[in-house]
mmCIF file of C-alpha atoms in Angstrom:
data_model
loop_
_atom_site.group_PDB
_atom_site.id
_atom_site.type_symbol
_atom_site.label_atom_id
_atom_site.label_comp_id
_atom_site.label_asym_id
_atom_site.label_seq_id
_atom_site.Cartn_x
_atom_site.Cartn_y
_atom_site.Cartn_z
ATOM 1 C CA VAL T 1 -12.710 -16.021 17.741
ATOM 2 C CA LYS T 2 -12.610 -13.212 20.447
ATOM 3 C CA THR T 3 -9.112 -12.710 21.350
ATOM 4 C CA SER T 4 -6.588 -10.631 21.725
ATOM 5 C CA ILE T 5 -2.902 -10.091 20.673
ATOM 6 C CA ALA T 6 0.040 -9.466 23.486
ATOM 7 C CA GLY T 7 -3.367 -7.791 25.269
ATOM 8 C CA CYS T 8 -4.548 -5.078 22.235
ATOM 9 C CA SER T 9 -7.826 -5.669 20.909
ATOM 10 C CA PHE T 10 -7.298 -4.377 16.869
ATOM 11 C CA VAL T 11 -5.955 -7.882 15.714
ATOM 12 C CA GLY T 12 -6.767 -7.506 12.688
ATOM 13 C CA ARG T 13 -3.808 -4.683 12.518
ATOM 14 C CA VAL T 14 -2.103 -7.089 13.617
ATOM 15 C CA ALA T 15 -2.297 -9.954 11.760
ATOM 16 C CA VAL T 16 -2.782 -11.527 8.268
ATOM 17 C CA GLY T 17 -4.380 -14.797 7.420
ATOM 18 C CA ASN T 18 -5.750 -16.958 4.362
ATOM 19 C CA ARG T 19 -7.042 -19.769 4.544
ATOM 20 C CA ARG T 20 -4.043 -21.749 4.460
ATOM 21 C CA GLY T 21 -2.483 -19.766 7.065
ATOM 22 C CA LEU T 22 -1.999 -17.443 10.231
ATOM 23 C CA LEU T 23 0.992 -15.505 10.757
ATOM 24 C CA VAL T 24 1.003 -13.296 14.731
ATOM 25 C CA PRO T 25 3.818 -10.582 16.058
ATOM 26 C CA SER T 26 6.046 -11.951 18.006
ATOM 27 C CA THR T 27 4.726 -10.125 20.835
ATOM 28 C CA THR T 28 1.833 -13.003 20.638
ATOM 29 C CA THR T 29 1.216 -14.168 24.625
ATOM 30 C CA ASP T 30 1.538 -18.231 24.921
ATOM 31 C CA PRO T 31 -1.977 -17.966 25.992
ATOM 32 C CA GLU T 32 -2.806 -16.346 22.961
ATOM 33 C CA LEU T 33 -1.001 -17.962 20.626
ATOM 34 C CA GLN T 34 -2.524 -21.664 22.480
ATOM 35 C CA HIS T 35 -6.469 -19.889 22.462
ATOM 36 C CA ILE T 36 -6.087 -19.163 18.459
ATOM 37 C CA ARG T 37 -4.471 -22.307 17.468
ATOM 38 C CA ASN T 38 -7.345 -24.381 19.588
ATOM 39 C CA SER T 39 -10.046 -21.784 18.178
ATOM 40 C CA ILE T 40 -9.105 -22.206 14.374
ATOM 41 C CA PRO T 41 -8.870 -25.493 12.317
ATOM 42 C CA ASP T 42 -5.775 -27.705 12.659
ATOM 43 C CA SER T 43 -5.176 -27.490 8.681
ATOM 44 C CA VAL T 44 -4.306 -23.757 9.496
ATOM 45 C CA VAL T 45 -0.853 -23.333 10.449
ATOM 46 C CA VAL T 46 -0.271 -20.412 13.051
ATOM 47 C CA GLN T 47 3.346 -18.770 12.760
ATOM 48 C CA ARG T 48 4.603 -16.061 14.868
ATOM 49 C CA VAL T 49 7.139 -14.091 13.036
ATOM 50 C CA GLU T 50 10.604 -11.523 13.975
ATOM 51 C CA GLU T 51 9.261 -8.167 12.408
ATOM 52 C CA ARG T 52 10.412 -4.942 13.186
ATOM 53 C CA LEU T 53 7.622 -3.491 11.044
ATOM 54 C CA SER T 54 4.951 -5.910 14.294
ATOM 55 C CA ALA T 55 2.020 -4.648 12.516
ATOM 56 C CA LEU T 56 1.095 -6.999 10.162
ATOM 57 C CA GLY T 57 -2.523 -6.643 9.362
ATOM 58 C CA ASN T 58 -1.402 -3.150 7.898
ATOM 59 C CA CYS T 59 2.266 -4.307 6.312
ATOM 60 C CA VAL T 60 0.376 -6.813 4.505
ATOM 61 C CA VAL T 61 -2.508 -7.454 2.605
ATOM 62 C CA ALA T 62 -3.403 -11.148 1.096
ATOM 63 C CA ASN T 63 -5.765 -13.789 -0.431
ATOM 64 C CA ASP T 64 -5.294 -16.841 -1.307
ATOM 65 C CA TYR T 65 -2.943 -16.342 -3.423
ATOM 66 C CA VAL T 66 -1.416 -13.410 -4.041
ATOM 67 C CA ALA T 67 0.370 -11.674 -1.085
ATOM 68 C CA LEU T 68 1.567 -7.755 -1.829
ATOM 69 C CA ILE T 69 3.704 -6.482 1.181
ATOM 70 C CA HIS T 70 5.107 -3.497 2.594
ATOM 71 C CA THR T 71 8.775 -2.626 0.452
ATOM 72 C CA ASP T 72 10.812 -2.139 3.524
ATOM 73 C CA LEU T 73 9.703 -5.831 5.300
ATOM 74 C CA ASP T 74 12.594 -8.731 6.022
ATOM 75 C CA ARG T 75 14.140 -11.213 3.274
ATOM 76 C CA GLU T 76 13.395 -13.243 5.875
ATOM 77 C CA THR T 77 9.606 -12.330 6.541
ATOM 78 C CA GLU T 78 8.399 -12.463 2.662
ATOM 79 C CA ASP T 79 9.643 -15.924 2.751
ATOM 80 C CA ILE T 80 7.061 -16.582 6.054
ATOM 81 C CA ILE T 81 4.715 -14.959 4.528
ATOM 82 C CA ALA T 82 5.355 -17.456 1.045
ATOM 83 C CA ASP T 83 5.588 -20.707 3.032
ATOM 84 C CA VAL T 84 2.616 -19.942 5.410
ATOM 85 C CA LEU T 85 -0.308 -18.170 3.119
ATOM 86 C CA GLY T 86 1.821 -20.876 0.131
ATOM 87 C CA VAL T 87 1.645 -17.357 -1.727
ATOM 88 C CA GLU T 88 3.662 -15.229 -4.812
ATOM 89 C CA VAL T 89 4.671 -12.407 -2.476
ATOM 90 C CA PHE T 90 5.290 -9.378 -4.174
ATOM 91 C CA ARG T 91 6.792 -5.770 -2.679
ATOM 92 C CA GLN T 92 4.095 -2.907 -3.177
ATOM 93 C CA THR T 93 2.780 -0.115 -2.683
ATOM 94 C CA ILE T 94 -0.602 1.253 -2.807
ATOM 95 C CA ALA T 95 -0.792 5.179 -3.761
ATOM 96 C CA GLY T 96 2.217 5.135 -2.863
ATOM 97 C CA ASN T 97 1.621 4.482 0.348
ATOM 98 C CA ALA T 98 4.224 1.694 1.645
ATOM 99 C CA LEU T 99 1.234 0.472 3.712
ATOM 100 C CA VAL T 100 -0.774 -1.995 1.671
ATOM 101 C CA GLY T 101 -3.069 -3.694 3.963
ATOM 102 C CA SER T 102 -4.125 -0.406 5.274
ATOM 103 C CA TYR T 103 -4.957 0.678 2.265
ATOM 104 C CA ALA T 104 -6.038 -1.850 0.393
ATOM 105 C CA VAL T 105 -8.837 -5.025 1.112
ATOM 106 C CA LEU T 106 -8.498 -8.158 -0.911
ATOM 107 C CA THR T 107 -10.652 -11.730 -1.336
ATOM 108 C CA ASN T 108 -10.432 -14.584 -4.234
ATOM 109 C CA GLN T 109 -13.026 -12.045 -5.849
ATOM 110 C CA GLY T 110 -12.123 -8.653 -5.879
ATOM 111 C CA GLY T 111 -10.144 -5.900 -3.981
ATOM 112 C CA MET T 112 -10.774 -2.316 -2.985
ATOM 113 C CA VAL T 113 -7.611 -0.018 -2.241
ATOM 114 C CA HIS T 114 -6.487 3.635 -1.535
ATOM 115 C CA PRO T 115 -9.265 5.994 -4.226
ATOM 116 C CA ARG T 116 -6.898 7.832 -5.035
ATOM 117 C CA THR T 117 -4.928 4.830 -7.012
ATOM 118 C CA SER T 118 -4.616 5.738 -10.717
ATOM 119 C CA VAL T 119 -6.139 3.718 -12.617
ATOM 120 C CA GLU T 120 -3.106 2.420 -14.360
ATOM 121 C CA ASP T 121 -1.782 1.304 -10.969
ATOM 122 C CA GLN T 122 -5.439 -0.305 -10.913
ATOM 123 C CA GLU T 123 -4.871 -1.766 -14.275
ATOM 124 C CA GLU T 124 -0.813 -3.293 -12.766
ATOM 125 C CA LEU T 125 -2.384 -4.517 -9.605
ATOM 126 C CA ALA T 126 -5.090 -6.188 -10.961
ATOM 127 C CA ALA T 127 -3.029 -8.170 -14.057
ATOM 128 C CA LEU T 128 -0.620 -9.039 -10.502
ATOM 129 C CA LEU T 129 -3.468 -10.169 -8.536
ATOM 130 C CA GLN T 130 -5.693 -11.645 -10.869
ATOM 131 C CA VAL T 131 -8.918 -10.332 -9.602
ATOM 132 C CA PRO T 132 -10.657 -7.105 -9.997
ATOM 133 C CA LEU T 133 -10.233 -3.561 -7.793
ATOM 134 C CA VAL T 134 -12.143 -1.046 -7.579
ATOM 135 C CA ALA T 135 -11.065 2.188 -6.088
ATOM 136 C CA GLY T 136 -13.080 3.098 -3.242
ATOM 137 C CA THR T 137 -13.521 4.573 0.409
ATOM 138 C CA ILE T 138 -15.405 2.822 3.887
ATOM 139 C CA ASN T 139 -16.675 4.590 6.518
ATOM 140 C CA ARG T 140 -18.473 7.942 4.571
ATOM 141 C CA GLY T 141 -15.087 9.093 2.579
ATOM 142 C CA SER T 142 -12.010 7.020 4.720
ATOM 143 C CA ASP T 143 -9.512 6.134 2.247
ATOM 144 C CA VAL T 144 -8.112 3.836 4.798
ATOM 145 C CA VAL T 145 -10.160 0.708 3.203
ATOM 146 C CA GLY T 146 -8.061 -2.159 5.000
ATOM 147 C CA ALA T 147 -9.362 -0.696 8.756
ATOM 148 C CA GLY T 148 -12.737 0.089 7.601
ATOM 149 C CA LEU T 149 -13.646 -3.585 5.770
ATOM 150 C CA VAL T 150 -12.881 -6.785 6.168
ATOM 151 C CA ALA T 151 -13.929 -9.621 3.822
ATOM 152 C CA ASN T 152 -14.117 -12.710 2.344
ATOM 153 C CA ASP T 153 -15.641 -14.664 -0.778
ATOM 154 C CA TRP T 154 -18.964 -14.958 1.165
ATOM 155 C CA VAL T 155 -19.573 -11.152 3.680
ATOM 156 C CA ALA T 156 -17.838 -8.371 4.681
ATOM 157 C CA PHE T 157 -18.443 -6.685 7.469
ATOM 158 C CA CYS T 158 -17.472 -2.989 7.199
ATOM 159 C CA GLY T 159 -18.158 0.137 9.513
ATOM 160 C CA LEU T 160 -21.513 1.660 10.673
ATOM 161 C CA ASP T 161 -20.131 4.992 9.283
ATOM 162 C CA THR T 162 -20.267 2.798 6.041
ATOM 163 C CA THR T 163 -23.264 4.502 3.144
ATOM 164 C CA SER T 164 -25.295 2.922 1.251
ATOM 165 C CA THR T 165 -23.469 4.085 -2.199
ATOM 166 C CA GLU T 166 -20.167 3.084 -0.384
ATOM 167 C CA VAL T 167 -21.459 -1.067 1.122
ATOM 168 C CA SER T 168 -22.821 -1.324 -3.554
ATOM 169 C CA VAL T 169 -19.407 -1.189 -3.721
ATOM 170 C CA VAL T 170 -18.454 -3.717 -1.724
ATOM 171 C CA GLU T 171 -20.627 -5.526 -2.803
ATOM 172 C CA SER T 172 -19.929 -5.420 -5.923
ATOM 173 C CA ILE T 173 -17.162 -6.036 -6.961
ATOM 174 C CA PHE T 174 -16.425 -8.635 -3.367
ATOM 175 C CA LYS T 175 -18.726 -10.202 -5.333
ATOM 176 C CA ILE T 176 -21.284 -10.709 -2.020
ATOM 177 C CA GLY T 177 -24.354 -12.617 -1.683
ATOM 178 C CA ASN T 178 -25.326 -13.131 -4.843
ATOM 179 C CA ARG T 179 -24.494 -9.825 -6.552
ATOM 180 C CA ALA T 180 -22.415 -11.475 -8.584
ATOM 181 C CA THR T 181 -23.471 -8.416 -10.679
ATOM 182 C CA SER T 182 -21.188 -5.756 -12.287
ATOM 183 C CA VAL T 183 -21.902 -2.423 -11.547
ATOM 184 C CA ASN T 184 -22.259 -1.733 -15.435
ATOM 185 C CA ASP T 185 -24.479 -4.911 -15.952
ATOM 186 C CA MET T 186 -26.888 -3.865 -13.149
ATOM 187 C CA ARG T 187 -26.642 0.453 -14.368
ATOM 188 C CA ALA T 188 -27.226 -1.867 -17.776
ATOM 189 C CA SER T 189 -30.301 -3.401 -16.621
ATOM 190 C CA LEU T 190 -31.829 0.204 -14.554
ATOM 191 C CA ILE T 191 -31.011 1.752 -18.994
ATOM 192 C CA ASP T 192 -33.501 -0.687 -20.232
ATOM 193 C CA THR T 193 -35.966 -1.174 -17.732
ATOM 194 C CA LEU T 194 -36.436 2.738 -17.844
ATOM 195 C CA ALA T 195 -35.844 2.667 -21.499
#
């Protein structure tokens, strides 16, 4: 869907959604809101959110079951996220960064987080989210993975500067295509072939 929000084209940084709902900032104009509602299925609830931290895509990362949110979001916004997206909501940071939507990408298959996220934090987050996580980069080493990667359960799109190694990690963690095997399975297979 080609659209703008508040006249801006960087819609991924200001909107957040899943299969149940889409949240947009209060600055979304009426024509933009109507265009979005007309362009997506009726089963997806589209709602404006009155929030001081209006870049919702930077402040929230969600899949169909769980959302991590910026620690300073309003309690009312937290309730709206839970209701519209139908998810459990947790206030969290990623590698000490409150902008969880900027430093993480999450699907129902897996997630990628800031490269400086400690192993302990990755394990804690993976247990909370109930999906496997990997710390990684996108766009030739950028740690702002949310700005350079968009993924769902079937496909992922990344920036043009993304290296083949980074693409490989994305395909593996998000189980893109028929690559449902893990990096360890691929490594073991390669070692068996060479042996």
